Amino acid sequence: MSTHFPYESMKERQDALERLDLKIYWGRYEIRVLRFHLTTFPPGKIVSFHKHAEFEFHFIPRGKGTVIMEETPYSLREGMFYLTGPNVLHYQEADPVEPMDELCLHVDITQVDEQELHKENRSLPAADPWEIAEAEDCMEKLKELPLKPTMDIHRAMPYFLEAYQASQEKYPGLYTTIKHCIIQILIRTVRAYASKPTEAELPSRDMKAYRYQLAMEYIYANSAGEVVLDDVAEKLHISSRQLQRIFKDQADGRSFSEILEDVRLESVCRRLLDTDWSIDKIALHEGFSSGSYLHTVFRKRYGFTPSTYRTMKVKS
C-alpha cells in the first residue's frame, strides 16, 4: 500500500495561508478566514469541549479518531469531514494508537449590509445574479446541515492543497485562486450531505463514564480558580442535575463539592512537599479562601495540619 501523503508539503509552513489577511466576497456575503491549515493530532490527543461563533470545517485526510457534537459521538476515519456551525459544542479525540491529520477551515461568514457600506462610501464587488442566488442557497444549507460527519465524496480536500500551493508558488491570480478554493470547499460540503452518502456509525461508548472523565479533566485544569457545578455542566452541554447524578454514579457517591475539595487537597499536598511556600500562599494558589480555612479542611480530612503533614513527609 502506498504511503504517499498528498498534503505532506502543507506541513512545511503550516501558517502560510493564515498569514494572509484573507477576506473574500461571494454574492452578498463576506467570508473572513480565521484558520486555514493542516495540523496533526498525536495518538490520544484530546481537544476538549468548546464552541465558536463561526463556521469550522474539519476534514480528515489521514488517521482516525472520534468527534462528539452536542451529545452524540461519531467515529472519524480517513476521507471523512464534519462541520461545526456557530455555537455548536464539540469535542475531538485522536485514536489512542494512530495519529490523525486534520485540514481545518475556520471562517466567519456575514451577510453584507449594503446600507452600511453606502454610509462608508464603499460598495460590494459586482456580482452576477446567478452567483448571488447560489451563495444565498449555499449559506442557507450550511445552517441546516446535520451534526454528523460524512464522507468527502465530492473531494473538497484537494482545494486545501491547491490554495496552499498557490500561496507558496505565488500563482498569477493568487487571490482569485484562493477565493475559488474556499468557495469550492463550502459548495462541496453542502453537496456531500445533499447526495445522501453513507453516514458514520456510532461507536459504542459508556457516555456516563466518558462525561465523568471530561468533567474531571476540566476540574483538575481549573481547580485553582472558581469552579462551580453549573460551569462544568455547561462545558459538557448537560444539565447540572444530570452532572450531579453522573458524579454520584461514577465517583462512589461523592458530590461535586467533595470531588472538587479532593482535587484541591491533592494539589495542596504536592505544594507542601515541592515548595517552601507558606500555608497562606498555598491556600490562595489552590482555591481556598484563606490559610486558616485550609487548615480546618485539611485537619478534618487527614487528621493533622498541613504543617504537620509537611514535617512528616520531609522526615520520612
Coordinates of C-alpha atoms in Angstrom, one line a residue:
M1 CA 0.0 0.0 0.0
S2 CA 1.4 3.5 -0.9
T3 CA 2.5 5.6 2.0
H4 CA 2.4 8.8 -0.1
F5 CA 0.5 11.6 1.7
P6 CA -0.5 14.3 -0.8
Y7 CA -0.8 17.0 1.9
E8 CA 2.7 16.5 3.4
S9 CA 4.0 19.7 1.8
M10 CA 1.5 21.7 3.8
K11 CA 3.5 20.9 7.0
E12 CA 6.4 22.9 5.8
R13 CA 4.7 26.2 6.5
Q14 CA 1.5 25.4 8.4
D15 CA 0.6 29.0 8.9
A16 CA 1.2 30.1 5.3
L17 CA -2.5 30.7 4.5
E18 CA -3.2 32.2 7.9
R19 CA -0.5 34.9 7.4
L20 CA -2.6 36.3 4.6
D21 CA -5.4 38.7 5.6
L22 CA -8.0 36.7 3.6
K23 CA -11.4 38.4 3.2
I24 CA -13.4 37.4 0.2
Y25 CA -16.8 38.3 -1.1
W26 CA -19.3 35.8 -2.6
G27 CA -22.6 37.1 -3.7
R28 CA -23.8 39.3 -0.8
Y29 CA -21.6 37.6 1.8
E30 CA -18.3 38.5 3.3
I31 CA -16.1 35.5 4.2
R32 CA -13.3 36.2 6.6
V33 CA -10.7 33.4 7.0
L34 CA -9.6 32.8 10.6
R35 CA -7.8 29.4 10.2
F36 CA -6.8 27.5 7.1
H37 CA -4.2 24.8 7.6
L38 CA -3.2 21.2 8.1
T39 CA -2.5 20.0 11.6
T40 CA -1.6 16.6 13.1
F41 CA -3.0 15.3 16.4
P42 CA -0.7 12.7 18.1
P43 CA -2.3 9.5 19.3
G44 CA -4.8 10.1 22.1
K45 CA -4.7 13.9 21.6
I46 CA -7.9 15.5 23.1
V47 CA -9.5 18.8 22.1
S48 CA -12.0 19.2 24.9
F49 CA -15.5 20.5 24.5
H50 CA -15.5 24.0 23.0
K51 CA -17.5 26.1 20.6
H52 CA -17.0 29.0 18.2
A53 CA -19.1 31.9 17.0
E54 CA -18.2 31.0 13.4
F55 CA -18.2 28.0 11.0
E56 CA -15.4 25.5 11.2
F57 CA -14.8 22.8 8.6
H58 CA -12.9 19.7 9.7
F59 CA -11.6 17.3 7.1
I60 CA -9.7 14.1 7.9
P61 CA -7.2 13.2 5.1
R62 CA -5.4 10.6 7.2
G63 CA -5.8 8.7 10.5
K64 CA -8.9 8.1 12.7
G65 CA -10.5 9.3 15.9
T66 CA -13.7 10.4 17.5
V67 CA -15.9 13.5 17.5
I68 CA -18.7 14.4 19.8
M69 CA -21.1 17.0 18.6
E70 CA -23.6 18.3 21.2
E71 CA -24.2 14.9 23.0
T72 CA -23.6 12.4 20.2
P73 CA -20.3 10.6 19.5
Y74 CA -19.2 9.6 16.0
S75 CA -16.2 7.8 14.7
L76 CA -13.8 9.5 12.3
R77 CA -11.7 7.9 9.6
E78 CA -9.7 8.9 6.6
G79 CA -11.8 10.6 3.9
M80 CA -14.4 12.0 6.3
F81 CA -15.3 15.5 7.4
Y82 CA -17.7 17.3 9.6
L83 CA -18.9 20.9 10.0
T84 CA -19.5 22.8 13.3
G85 CA -21.6 25.9 12.9
P86 CA -21.8 28.8 15.3
N87 CA -22.2 27.8 19.0
V88 CA -22.1 24.1 18.3
L89 CA -20.4 22.4 21.2
H90 CA -17.9 19.8 20.1
Y91 CA -15.1 17.5 21.3
Q92 CA -12.4 15.7 19.3
E93 CA -10.0 12.9 20.1
A94 CA -7.4 11.1 18.0
D95 CA -7.2 7.3 18.1
P96 CA -5.2 6.0 21.1
V97 CA -2.7 4.4 18.8
E98 CA -2.9 6.1 15.4
P99 CA -2.3 9.9 14.9
M100 CA -4.9 11.9 13.0
D101 CA -4.4 14.7 10.5
E102 CA -7.0 17.4 10.0
L103 CA -7.5 20.0 7.4
C104 CA -9.2 22.9 9.0
L105 CA -11.0 25.9 7.5
H106 CA -12.4 28.3 10.1
V107 CA -14.4 31.2 8.6
D108 CA -16.6 34.0 9.8
I109 CA -19.5 34.5 7.3
T110 CA -21.6 37.6 7.4
Q111 CA -24.2 39.0 5.1
V112 CA -23.1 42.4 4.0
D113 CA -25.2 45.4 5.0
E114 CA -25.2 47.5 1.8
Q115 CA -26.7 50.5 3.6
E116 CA -23.7 50.4 6.0
L117 CA -21.3 50.2 3.1
H118 CA -23.0 53.1 1.4
K119 CA -22.6 55.2 4.6
E120 CA -18.8 54.4 4.5
N121 CA -18.8 55.4 0.8
R122 CA -17.9 51.8 -0.2
S123 CA -19.7 49.2 -2.3
L124 CA -19.8 45.5 -2.9
P125 CA -17.8 44.0 -5.8
A126 CA -20.0 43.4 -8.8
A127 CA -21.8 40.1 -8.6
D128 CA -23.7 38.1 -11.2
P129 CA -27.3 37.3 -10.2
W130 CA -26.5 33.6 -10.5
E131 CA -23.6 34.0 -8.1
I132 CA -25.8 35.9 -5.6
A133 CA -28.5 33.2 -5.8
E134 CA -26.0 30.3 -5.4
A135 CA -24.2 31.9 -2.5
E136 CA -27.6 32.5 -0.7
D137 CA -28.6 28.9 -1.3
C138 CA -25.3 27.5 0.0
M139 CA -25.3 29.7 3.1
E140 CA -28.9 28.6 4.0
K141 CA -28.0 25.0 3.5
L142 CA -24.8 25.3 5.7
K143 CA -27.0 26.5 8.6
E144 CA -29.2 23.4 8.2
L145 CA -26.6 20.6 7.8
P146 CA -26.9 17.7 10.2
L147 CA -24.5 17.5 13.1
K148 CA -22.8 14.3 12.0
P149 CA -19.7 13.5 9.9
T150 CA -19.9 12.2 6.4
M151 CA -17.5 11.2 3.6
D152 CA -15.9 13.8 1.4
I153 CA -17.4 12.2 -1.8
H154 CA -17.1 15.4 -3.8
R155 CA -13.4 15.9 -2.9
A156 CA -13.3 19.2 -1.1
M157 CA -10.0 18.3 0.5
P158 CA -7.8 18.9 -2.6
Y159 CA -8.7 22.5 -2.6
F160 CA -6.8 23.0 0.7
L161 CA -3.7 21.8 -1.1
E162 CA -4.4 24.0 -4.2
A163 CA -4.8 27.1 -2.0
Y164 CA -1.6 26.3 -0.2
Q165 CA 0.4 25.7 -3.3
A166 CA -0.9 29.0 -4.8
S167 CA 0.2 30.9 -1.7
Q168 CA 3.7 29.3 -1.9
E169 CA 4.3 29.5 -5.6
K170 CA 2.7 32.9 -6.0
Y171 CA 0.5 31.9 -8.8
P172 CA -0.8 34.6 -11.2
G173 CA -4.3 35.3 -9.9
L174 CA -3.3 34.2 -6.4
Y175 CA -6.3 35.9 -4.6
T176 CA -8.8 34.6 -7.1
T177 CA -7.4 31.1 -6.9
I178 CA -7.7 31.0 -3.1
K179 CA -11.2 32.5 -3.2
H180 CA -12.2 29.8 -5.7
C181 CA -10.8 27.1 -3.3
I182 CA -12.7 28.4 -0.3
I183 CA -15.9 28.6 -2.2
Q184 CA -15.4 25.1 -3.6
I185 CA -14.9 23.8 0.0
L186 CA -18.2 25.4 1.0
I187 CA -20.1 24.1 -2.0
R188 CA -18.8 20.6 -1.9
T189 CA -19.5 20.4 1.8
V190 CA -23.2 21.1 1.1
R191 CA -23.2 18.8 -1.9
A192 CA -21.9 15.9 0.1
Y193 CA -24.8 16.0 2.5
A194 CA -27.3 16.6 -0.3
S195 CA -26.1 13.4 -2.0
K196 CA -27.1 11.3 1.0
P197 CA -23.8 9.5 1.4
T198 CA -23.2 6.7 3.9
E199 CA -23.4 8.1 7.4
A200 CA -20.8 7.4 10.1
E201 CA -21.6 4.7 12.5
L202 CA -21.9 5.4 16.2
P203 CA -19.1 3.9 18.3
S204 CA -20.1 2.0 21.4
R205 CA -19.3 4.2 24.4
D206 CA -20.4 4.5 28.1
M207 CA -21.4 8.1 28.0
K208 CA -21.7 8.4 31.8
A209 CA -18.1 7.3 32.2
Y210 CA -16.9 9.5 29.3
R211 CA -18.6 12.6 30.6
Y212 CA -17.2 11.9 34.1
Q213 CA -13.7 11.7 32.6
L214 CA -14.2 15.0 30.8
A215 CA -15.6 16.7 33.9
M216 CA -12.7 15.6 35.9
E217 CA -10.2 16.9 33.3
Y218 CA -11.9 20.3 33.5
I219 CA -11.9 20.3 37.3
Y220 CA -8.2 19.4 37.5
A221 CA -7.4 22.1 35.0
N222 CA -9.4 24.8 36.7
S223 CA -9.4 23.8 40.4
A224 CA -7.2 26.7 41.5
G225 CA -9.9 29.2 40.4
E226 CA -13.6 29.5 40.9
V227 CA -15.2 26.2 39.8
V228 CA -19.0 25.7 40.1
L229 CA -21.2 22.9 39.1
D230 CA -23.1 24.9 36.5
D231 CA -19.9 25.9 34.7
V232 CA -18.8 22.2 34.4
A233 CA -22.2 21.1 33.2
E234 CA -22.3 23.9 30.6
K235 CA -18.9 22.8 29.4
L236 CA -20.4 19.3 28.8
H237 CA -23.7 20.7 27.5
I238 CA -25.8 18.9 30.0
S239 CA -27.8 20.0 33.0
S240 CA -26.4 20.5 36.5
R241 CA -28.7 17.8 37.8
Q242 CA -27.6 15.3 35.2
L243 CA -23.9 16.0 36.0
Q244 CA -24.5 15.6 39.7
R245 CA -26.1 12.2 39.0
I246 CA -23.0 11.2 36.9
F247 CA -20.7 12.2 39.8
K248 CA -22.8 10.1 42.3
D249 CA -22.7 7.1 39.9
Q250 CA -19.1 7.3 38.8
A251 CA -17.4 8.6 42.0
D252 CA -18.5 6.3 44.7
G253 CA -21.4 8.5 45.7
R254 CA -19.3 11.7 46.2
S255 CA -20.8 15.0 45.4
F256 CA -19.4 17.7 43.1
S257 CA -18.2 19.8 46.1
E258 CA -16.5 16.7 47.7
I259 CA -14.7 15.9 44.4
L260 CA -13.5 19.5 44.0
E261 CA -12.2 19.6 47.6
D262 CA -10.4 16.3 47.0
V263 CA -8.7 17.6 43.9
R264 CA -7.7 20.8 45.6
L265 CA -6.3 18.9 48.6
E266 CA -4.2 16.7 46.3
S267 CA -2.7 19.9 44.9
V268 CA -2.1 21.3 48.4
C269 CA -0.2 18.1 49.3
R270 CA 2.1 18.4 46.3
R271 CA 2.7 22.1 47.1
L272 CA 3.6 21.2 50.7
L273 CA 6.3 18.8 49.5
D274 CA 7.6 20.5 46.4
T275 CA 7.8 24.1 47.7
D276 CA 8.6 26.1 50.8
W277 CA 5.6 28.3 50.4
S278 CA 3.6 29.4 53.4
I279 CA 0.3 27.8 54.2
D280 CA -1.5 31.1 53.3
K281 CA 0.2 31.2 49.9
I282 CA -0.6 27.6 49.1
A283 CA -4.2 28.1 50.1
L284 CA -4.7 31.1 47.8
H285 CA -3.0 29.3 44.9
E286 CA -5.1 26.2 45.3
G287 CA -8.6 27.6 45.5
F288 CA -9.0 28.0 49.3
S289 CA -10.2 31.4 50.7
S290 CA -7.5 31.5 53.4
G291 CA -4.8 29.6 55.2
S292 CA -7.0 29.2 58.3
Y293 CA -9.8 27.7 56.2
L294 CA -7.3 25.3 54.5
H295 CA -6.0 24.3 58.0
T296 CA -9.5 23.4 59.1
V297 CA -10.4 21.4 55.9
F298 CA -7.0 19.6 55.9
R299 CA -7.2 18.6 59.5
K300 CA -10.7 17.4 59.1
R301 CA -9.8 15.3 56.1
Y302 CA -6.4 13.9 57.2
G303 CA -6.4 14.2 61.0
F304 CA -3.4 16.6 61.1
T305 CA -2.5 20.0 60.0
P306 CA -0.7 21.0 56.7
S307 CA 2.4 21.9 58.6
T308 CA 2.5 18.5 60.4
Y309 CA 2.0 16.8 57.0
R310 CA 5.0 18.6 55.5
T311 CA 7.2 17.8 58.5
M312 CA 6.2 14.1 58.5
K313 CA 6.8 13.7 54.8
V314 CA 10.2 15.5 54.9
K315 CA 11.4 13.4 57.8
S316 CA 10.3 10.2 56.1

